[in-house]
Tab-separated table of C-alpha atoms and ligand atoms in Angstrom:
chain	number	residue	atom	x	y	z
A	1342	UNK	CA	145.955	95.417	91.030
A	1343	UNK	CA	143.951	91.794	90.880
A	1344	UNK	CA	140.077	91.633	90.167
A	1345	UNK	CA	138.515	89.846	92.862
A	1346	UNK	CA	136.237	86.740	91.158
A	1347	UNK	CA	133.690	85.262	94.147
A	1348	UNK	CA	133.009	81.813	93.237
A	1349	UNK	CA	130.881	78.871	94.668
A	1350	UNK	CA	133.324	77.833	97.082
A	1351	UNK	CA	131.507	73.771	96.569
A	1352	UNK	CA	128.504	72.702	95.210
A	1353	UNK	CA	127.097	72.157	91.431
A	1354	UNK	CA	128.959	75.942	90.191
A	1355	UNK	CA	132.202	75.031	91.803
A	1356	UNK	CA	134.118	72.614	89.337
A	1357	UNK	CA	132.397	74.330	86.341
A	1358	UNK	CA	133.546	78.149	87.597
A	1359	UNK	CA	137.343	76.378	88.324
A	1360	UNK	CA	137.307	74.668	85.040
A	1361	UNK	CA	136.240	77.956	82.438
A	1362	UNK	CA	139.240	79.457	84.079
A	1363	UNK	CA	141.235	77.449	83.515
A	1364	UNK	CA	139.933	76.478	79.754
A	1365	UNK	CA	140.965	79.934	79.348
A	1366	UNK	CA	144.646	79.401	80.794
A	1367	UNK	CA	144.214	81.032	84.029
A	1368	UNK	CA	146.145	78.864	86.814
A	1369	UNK	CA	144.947	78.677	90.135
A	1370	UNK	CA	147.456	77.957	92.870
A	1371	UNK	CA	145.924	75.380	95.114
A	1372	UNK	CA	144.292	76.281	97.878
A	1373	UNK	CA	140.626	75.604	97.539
A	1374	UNK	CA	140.075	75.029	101.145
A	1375	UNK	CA	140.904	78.191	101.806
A	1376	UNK	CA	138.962	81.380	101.802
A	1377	UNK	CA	141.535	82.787	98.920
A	1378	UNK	CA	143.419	81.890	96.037
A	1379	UNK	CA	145.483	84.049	93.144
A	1380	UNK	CA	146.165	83.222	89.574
A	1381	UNK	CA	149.903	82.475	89.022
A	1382	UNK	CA	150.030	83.823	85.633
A	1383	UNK	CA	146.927	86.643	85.424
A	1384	UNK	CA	146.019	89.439	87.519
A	1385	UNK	CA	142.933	87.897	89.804
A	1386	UNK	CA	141.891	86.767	92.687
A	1387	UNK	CA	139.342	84.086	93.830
A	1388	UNK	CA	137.298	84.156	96.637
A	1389	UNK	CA	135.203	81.012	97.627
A	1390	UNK	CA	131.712	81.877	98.949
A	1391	UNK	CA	128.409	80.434	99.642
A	1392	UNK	CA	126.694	81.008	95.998
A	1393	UNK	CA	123.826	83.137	97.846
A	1394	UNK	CA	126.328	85.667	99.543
A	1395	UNK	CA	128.138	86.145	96.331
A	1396	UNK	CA	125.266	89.137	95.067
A	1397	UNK	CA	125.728	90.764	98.463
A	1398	UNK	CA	129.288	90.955	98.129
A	1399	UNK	CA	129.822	92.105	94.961
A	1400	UNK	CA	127.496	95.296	95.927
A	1401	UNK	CA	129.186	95.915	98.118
A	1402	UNK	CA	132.761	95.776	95.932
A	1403	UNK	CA	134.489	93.516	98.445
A	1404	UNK	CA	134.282	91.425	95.309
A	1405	UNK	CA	134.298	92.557	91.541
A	1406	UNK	CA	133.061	90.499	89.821
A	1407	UNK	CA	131.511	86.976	90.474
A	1408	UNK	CA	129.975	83.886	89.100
A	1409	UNK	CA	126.534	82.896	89.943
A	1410	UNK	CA	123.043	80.938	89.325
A	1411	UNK	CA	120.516	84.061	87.332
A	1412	UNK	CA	118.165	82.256	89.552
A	1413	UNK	CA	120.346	83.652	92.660
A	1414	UNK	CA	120.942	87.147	91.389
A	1415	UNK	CA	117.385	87.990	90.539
A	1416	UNK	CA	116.400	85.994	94.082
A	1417	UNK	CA	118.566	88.516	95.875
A	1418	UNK	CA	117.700	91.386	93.857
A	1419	UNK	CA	120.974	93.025	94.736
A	1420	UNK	CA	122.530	96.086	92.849
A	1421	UNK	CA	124.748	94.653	90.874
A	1422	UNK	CA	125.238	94.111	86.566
A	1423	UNK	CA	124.398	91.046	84.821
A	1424	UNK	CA	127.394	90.841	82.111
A	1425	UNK	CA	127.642	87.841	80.829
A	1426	UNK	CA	125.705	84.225	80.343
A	1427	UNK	CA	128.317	81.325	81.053
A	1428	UNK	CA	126.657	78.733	79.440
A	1429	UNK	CA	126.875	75.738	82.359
A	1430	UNK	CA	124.439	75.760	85.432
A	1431	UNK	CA	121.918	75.290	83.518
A	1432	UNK	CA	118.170	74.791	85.779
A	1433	UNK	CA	114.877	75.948	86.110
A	1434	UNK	CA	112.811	77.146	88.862
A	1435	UNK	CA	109.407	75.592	88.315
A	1436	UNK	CA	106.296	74.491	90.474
A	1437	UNK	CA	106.053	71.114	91.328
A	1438	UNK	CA	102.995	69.644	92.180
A	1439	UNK	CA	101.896	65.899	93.275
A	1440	UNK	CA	101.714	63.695	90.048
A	1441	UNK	CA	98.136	63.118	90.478
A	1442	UNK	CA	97.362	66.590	90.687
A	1443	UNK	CA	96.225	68.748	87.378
A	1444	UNK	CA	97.911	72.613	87.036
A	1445	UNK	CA	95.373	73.811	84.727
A	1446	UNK	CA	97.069	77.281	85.238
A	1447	UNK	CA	98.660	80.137	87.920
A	1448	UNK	CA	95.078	79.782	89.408
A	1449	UNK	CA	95.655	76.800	90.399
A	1450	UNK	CA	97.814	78.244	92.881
A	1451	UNK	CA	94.902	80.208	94.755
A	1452	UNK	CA	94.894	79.850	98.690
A	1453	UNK	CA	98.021	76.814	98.184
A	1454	UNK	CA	100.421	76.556	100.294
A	1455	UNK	CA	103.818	76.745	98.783
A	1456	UNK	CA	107.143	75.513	99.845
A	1457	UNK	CA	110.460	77.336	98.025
A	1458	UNK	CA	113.795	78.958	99.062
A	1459	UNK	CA	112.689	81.720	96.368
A	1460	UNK	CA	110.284	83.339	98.273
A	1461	UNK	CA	110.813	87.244	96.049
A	1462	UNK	CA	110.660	85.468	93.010
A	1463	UNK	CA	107.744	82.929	93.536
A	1464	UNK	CA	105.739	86.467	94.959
A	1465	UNK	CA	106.558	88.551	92.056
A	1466	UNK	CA	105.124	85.699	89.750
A	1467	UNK	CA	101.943	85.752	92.309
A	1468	UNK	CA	101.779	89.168	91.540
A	1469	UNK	CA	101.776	89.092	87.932
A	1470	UNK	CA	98.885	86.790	87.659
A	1471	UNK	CA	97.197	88.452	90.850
A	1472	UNK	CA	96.529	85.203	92.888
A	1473	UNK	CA	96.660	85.052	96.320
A	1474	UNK	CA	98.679	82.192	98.485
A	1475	UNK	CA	100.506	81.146	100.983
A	1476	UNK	CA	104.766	80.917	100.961
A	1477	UNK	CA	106.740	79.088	103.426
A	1478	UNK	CA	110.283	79.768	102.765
A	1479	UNK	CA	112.407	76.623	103.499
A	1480	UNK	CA	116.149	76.546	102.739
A	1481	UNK	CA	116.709	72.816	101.539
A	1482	UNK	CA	115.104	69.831	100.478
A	1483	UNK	CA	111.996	71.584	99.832
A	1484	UNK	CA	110.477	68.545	97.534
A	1485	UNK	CA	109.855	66.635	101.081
A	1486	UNK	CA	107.109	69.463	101.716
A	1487	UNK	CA	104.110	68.158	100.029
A	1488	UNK	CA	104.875	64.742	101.766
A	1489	UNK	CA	105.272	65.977	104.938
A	1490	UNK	CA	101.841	67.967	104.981
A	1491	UNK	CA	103.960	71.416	105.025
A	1492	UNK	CA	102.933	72.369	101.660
A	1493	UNK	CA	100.699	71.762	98.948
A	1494	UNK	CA	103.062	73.074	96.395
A	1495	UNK	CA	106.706	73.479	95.730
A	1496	UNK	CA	108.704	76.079	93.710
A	1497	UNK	CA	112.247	74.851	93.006
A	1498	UNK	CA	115.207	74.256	90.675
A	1499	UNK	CA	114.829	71.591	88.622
A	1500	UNK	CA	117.025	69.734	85.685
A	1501	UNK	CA	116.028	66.430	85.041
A	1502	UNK	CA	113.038	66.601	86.985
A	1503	UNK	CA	114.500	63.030	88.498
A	1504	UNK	CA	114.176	64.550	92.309
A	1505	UNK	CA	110.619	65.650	91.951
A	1506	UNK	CA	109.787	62.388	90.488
A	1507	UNK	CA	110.823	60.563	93.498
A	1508	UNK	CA	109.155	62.784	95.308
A	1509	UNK	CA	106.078	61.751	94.018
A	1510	UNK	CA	105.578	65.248	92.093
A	1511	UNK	CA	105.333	66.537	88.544
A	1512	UNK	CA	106.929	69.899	87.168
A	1513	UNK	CA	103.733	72.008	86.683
A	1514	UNK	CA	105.235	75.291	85.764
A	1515	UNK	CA	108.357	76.977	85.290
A	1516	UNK	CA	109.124	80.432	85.841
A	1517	UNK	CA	112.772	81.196	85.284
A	1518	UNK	CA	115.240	79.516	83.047
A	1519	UNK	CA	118.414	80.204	84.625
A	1520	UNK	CA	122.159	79.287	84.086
A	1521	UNK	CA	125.465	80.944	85.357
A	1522	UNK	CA	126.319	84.407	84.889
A	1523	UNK	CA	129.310	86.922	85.324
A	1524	UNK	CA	127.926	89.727	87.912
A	1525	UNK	CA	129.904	92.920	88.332
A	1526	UNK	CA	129.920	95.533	90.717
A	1527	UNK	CA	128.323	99.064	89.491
A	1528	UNK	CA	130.448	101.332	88.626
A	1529	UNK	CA	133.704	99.107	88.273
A	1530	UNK	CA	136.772	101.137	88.405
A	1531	UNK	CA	139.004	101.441	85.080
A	1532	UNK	CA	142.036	99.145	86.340
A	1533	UNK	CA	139.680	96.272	87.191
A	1534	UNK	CA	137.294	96.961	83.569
A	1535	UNK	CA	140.260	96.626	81.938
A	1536	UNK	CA	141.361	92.906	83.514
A	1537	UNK	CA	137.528	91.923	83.015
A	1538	UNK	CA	137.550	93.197	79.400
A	1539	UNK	CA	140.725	90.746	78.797
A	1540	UNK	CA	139.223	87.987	81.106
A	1541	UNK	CA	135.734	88.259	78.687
A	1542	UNK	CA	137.983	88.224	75.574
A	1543	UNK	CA	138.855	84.639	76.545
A	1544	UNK	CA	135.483	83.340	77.865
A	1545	UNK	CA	134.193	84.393	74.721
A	1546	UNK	CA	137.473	82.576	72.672
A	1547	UNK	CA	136.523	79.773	74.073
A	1548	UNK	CA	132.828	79.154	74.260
A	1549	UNK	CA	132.859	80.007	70.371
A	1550	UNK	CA	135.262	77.144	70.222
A	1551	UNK	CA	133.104	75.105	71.884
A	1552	UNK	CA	130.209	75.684	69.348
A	1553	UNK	CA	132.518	74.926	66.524
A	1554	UNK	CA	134.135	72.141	64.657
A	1555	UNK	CA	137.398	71.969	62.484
A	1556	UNK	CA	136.855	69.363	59.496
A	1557	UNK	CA	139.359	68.240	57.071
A	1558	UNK	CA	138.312	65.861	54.188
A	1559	UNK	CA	139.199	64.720	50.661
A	1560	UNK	CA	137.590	65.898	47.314
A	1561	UNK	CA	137.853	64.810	43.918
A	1562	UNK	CA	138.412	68.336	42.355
A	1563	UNK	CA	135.725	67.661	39.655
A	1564	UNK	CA	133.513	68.470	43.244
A	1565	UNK	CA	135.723	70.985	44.605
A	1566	UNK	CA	133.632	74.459	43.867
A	1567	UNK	CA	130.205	72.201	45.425
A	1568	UNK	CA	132.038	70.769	47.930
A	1569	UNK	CA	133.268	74.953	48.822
A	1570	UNK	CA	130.645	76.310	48.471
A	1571	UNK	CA	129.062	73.645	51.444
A	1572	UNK	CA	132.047	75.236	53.682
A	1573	UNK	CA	131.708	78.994	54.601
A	1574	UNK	CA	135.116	78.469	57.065
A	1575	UNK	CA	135.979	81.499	58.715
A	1576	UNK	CA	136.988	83.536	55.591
A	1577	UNK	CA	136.888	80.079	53.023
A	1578	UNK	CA	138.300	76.795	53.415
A	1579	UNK	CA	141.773	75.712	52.812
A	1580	UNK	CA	142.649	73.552	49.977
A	1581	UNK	CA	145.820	71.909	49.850
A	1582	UNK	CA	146.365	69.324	46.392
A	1583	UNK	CA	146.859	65.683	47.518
A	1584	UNK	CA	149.759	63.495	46.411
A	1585	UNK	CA	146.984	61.371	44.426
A	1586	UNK	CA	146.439	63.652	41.109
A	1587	UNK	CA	142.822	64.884	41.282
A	1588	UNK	CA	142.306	65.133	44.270
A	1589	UNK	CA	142.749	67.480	47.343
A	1590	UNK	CA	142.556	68.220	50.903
A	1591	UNK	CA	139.874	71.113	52.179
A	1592	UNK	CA	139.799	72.130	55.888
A	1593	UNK	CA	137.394	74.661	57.714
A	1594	UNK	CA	135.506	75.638	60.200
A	1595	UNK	CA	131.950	74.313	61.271
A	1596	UNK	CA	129.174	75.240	63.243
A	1597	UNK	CA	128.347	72.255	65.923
A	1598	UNK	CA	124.555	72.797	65.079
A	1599	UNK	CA	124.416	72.002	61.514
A	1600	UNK	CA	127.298	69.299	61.813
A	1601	UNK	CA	125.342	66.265	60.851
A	1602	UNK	CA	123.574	67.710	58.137
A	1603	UNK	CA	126.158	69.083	56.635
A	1604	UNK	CA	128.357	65.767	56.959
A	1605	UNK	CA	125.248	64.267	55.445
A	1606	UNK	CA	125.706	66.786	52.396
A	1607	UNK	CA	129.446	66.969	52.107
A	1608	UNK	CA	129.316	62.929	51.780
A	1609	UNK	CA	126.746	62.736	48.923
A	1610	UNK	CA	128.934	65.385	47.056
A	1611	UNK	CA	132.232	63.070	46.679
A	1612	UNK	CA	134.024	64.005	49.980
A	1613	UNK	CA	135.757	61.277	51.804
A	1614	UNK	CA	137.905	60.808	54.818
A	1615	UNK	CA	136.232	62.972	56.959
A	1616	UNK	CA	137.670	64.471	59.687
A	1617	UNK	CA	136.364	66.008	62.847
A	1618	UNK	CA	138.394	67.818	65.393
A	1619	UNK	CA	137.185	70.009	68.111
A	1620	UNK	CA	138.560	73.560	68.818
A	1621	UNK	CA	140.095	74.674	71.907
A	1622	UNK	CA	140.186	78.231	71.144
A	1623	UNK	CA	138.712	80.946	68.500
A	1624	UNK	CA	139.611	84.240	67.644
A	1625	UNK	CA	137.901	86.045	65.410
B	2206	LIG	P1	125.752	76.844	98.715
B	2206	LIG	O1	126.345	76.008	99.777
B	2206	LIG	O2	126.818	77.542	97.904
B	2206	LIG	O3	124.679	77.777	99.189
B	2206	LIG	P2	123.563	75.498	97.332
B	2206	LIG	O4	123.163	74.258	98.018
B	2206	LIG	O5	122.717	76.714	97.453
B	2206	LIG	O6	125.086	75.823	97.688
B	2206	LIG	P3	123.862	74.107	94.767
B	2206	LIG	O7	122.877	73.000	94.908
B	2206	LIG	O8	125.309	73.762	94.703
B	2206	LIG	O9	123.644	75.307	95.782
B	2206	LIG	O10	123.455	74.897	93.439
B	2206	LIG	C1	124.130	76.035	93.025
B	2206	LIG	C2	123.484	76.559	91.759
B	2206	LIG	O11	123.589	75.597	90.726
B	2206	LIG	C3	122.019	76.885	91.815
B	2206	LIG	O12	121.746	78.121	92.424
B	2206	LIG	C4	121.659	76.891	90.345
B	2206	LIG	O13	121.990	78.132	89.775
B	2206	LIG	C5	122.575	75.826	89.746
B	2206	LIG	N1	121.897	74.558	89.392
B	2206	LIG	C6	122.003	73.934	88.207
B	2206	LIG	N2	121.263	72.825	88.162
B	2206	LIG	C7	120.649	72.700	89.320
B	2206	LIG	C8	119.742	71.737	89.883
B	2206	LIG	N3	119.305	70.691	89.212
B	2206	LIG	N4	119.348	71.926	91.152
B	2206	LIG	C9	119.818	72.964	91.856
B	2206	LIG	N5	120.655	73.909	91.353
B	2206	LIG	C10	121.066	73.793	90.109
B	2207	LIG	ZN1	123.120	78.404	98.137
């Protein structure tokens, strides 16, 4: 028994999907080109889609599980079970309008004309501010619209907001914050819960590795208990006693987001020869 993973077979999900994986030691015997691939060394099996089929197909079971844009899955609207946020993808769907032009509101977009491949989700947010206009669905490149004369407005994923810029639009608006998630089929049977279960054991190892730091440093142990006491580690710190009397060696575990600060901190209390290292995997 394999789980069947649908990934983007290329485009901005592709090297990000392949690379998690494998930060989480599953090998993928080449074969990218294909349709297929297996995992030499855990029980799954790729499949390489479009990123807009990969809803559909994990309805309908032929996959189990997949990785997609949120911005897809709610686009689609597809029966299937948002499980888990992956952390890379990261985009927003927003309105874009010319740079001249003010968005003093959803009213603004009353009787527009507006260009998007997210024609259910650009309605529903229509709906919820009950204003009338008109969509014309358009599969790519839908920032050419307004200069074309096709549309007055555009709805579309955005990151830097570089593309809409040279466009000659401004993000107005945004209306979903999306990044990669892990769908699964409804009602997954127990065989393939049980290789996801293990599978989002080791996602999980290693994003919390990725938000964490391991620091080693020197104290003089007349600032050992303030210099603890700085350092929650995962139970408490490590200290070993350095070869130079008074002094000693104290390693733990840090939180990325209060890294500099707490340098900052650990600095002004005596500690010297700071080390940083990152983590490649955590288990709590
Ligand atoms: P496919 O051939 O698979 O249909 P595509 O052209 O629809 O590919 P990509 O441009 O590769 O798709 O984008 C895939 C996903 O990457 C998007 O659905 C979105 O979730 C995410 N993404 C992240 N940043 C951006 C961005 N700046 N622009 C577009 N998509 C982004
Ligand atoms: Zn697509």
């Amino acid at each position: 028994m394999r789980l069947k993973l649908a990934i983007q077979k290329s485009g901005r999900l592709h090297d990000d999907s392949l690379r998690l994986l494998k930060e989480c030691g599953i090998d993928i015997e080449n074969g990218v080109n294909k349709l297929k691939a297996e995992a030499t060394n855990f029980p799954i099996e790729l499949f390489f889609l479009r990123d807009d089929d990969i809803p559909q197909y994990v309805e309908d079971g032929v996959a189990d599980i997949g990785f997609v844009g949120e911005n897809v899955v709610y686009e689609k609207a597809k029966k299937v079970e948002v499980s888990y946020a992956l952390g890379f993808g990261k985009c927003r769907l927003s309105f874009g309008v010319r740079k001249n032009e003010n968005f003093d509101g959803p009213s603004f977009l009353t009787n527009k004309k507006i260009a998007t491949s997210y024609p259910v989700l650009v309605q529903s947010y229509l709906n919820q501010h009950h204003i009338q206009a008109e969509i014309h669905e358009i599969s790519g490149s839908v920032e050419i619209a307004p200069g074309i004369g096709l549309a007055d407005v555009i709805c579309d994923l955005v990151s830097s907001g570089s593309t809409l810029f040279m466009n000659g639009l401004k993000e107005a608006e945004t209306i979903l914050e999306s990044q990669a998630v892990l769908i699964k089929k409804v009602g997954l049977n127990e065989a393939a819960t049980a290789i996801l279960e293990k599978l989002l054991f080791r996602i999980e190892s290693v994003k919390k590795a990725k938000k964490n730091k391991y620091v080693l440093l020197n104290a003089p142990n007349e600032n050992l208990d303030k210099i603890i006491s700085l350092l929650p580690g995962m139970k408490s710190p490590t200290v070993v006693a350095l070869a130079t009397p008074g002094w000693s060696s104290v390693h733990s575990v840090i939180a990325e987001s209060d890294f500099w600060e707490l340098i900052e901190q650990l600095k002004a209390a005596g500690a010297e020869g700071i080390l940083v290292v990152p983590i490649e995997k955590m288990i709590l």
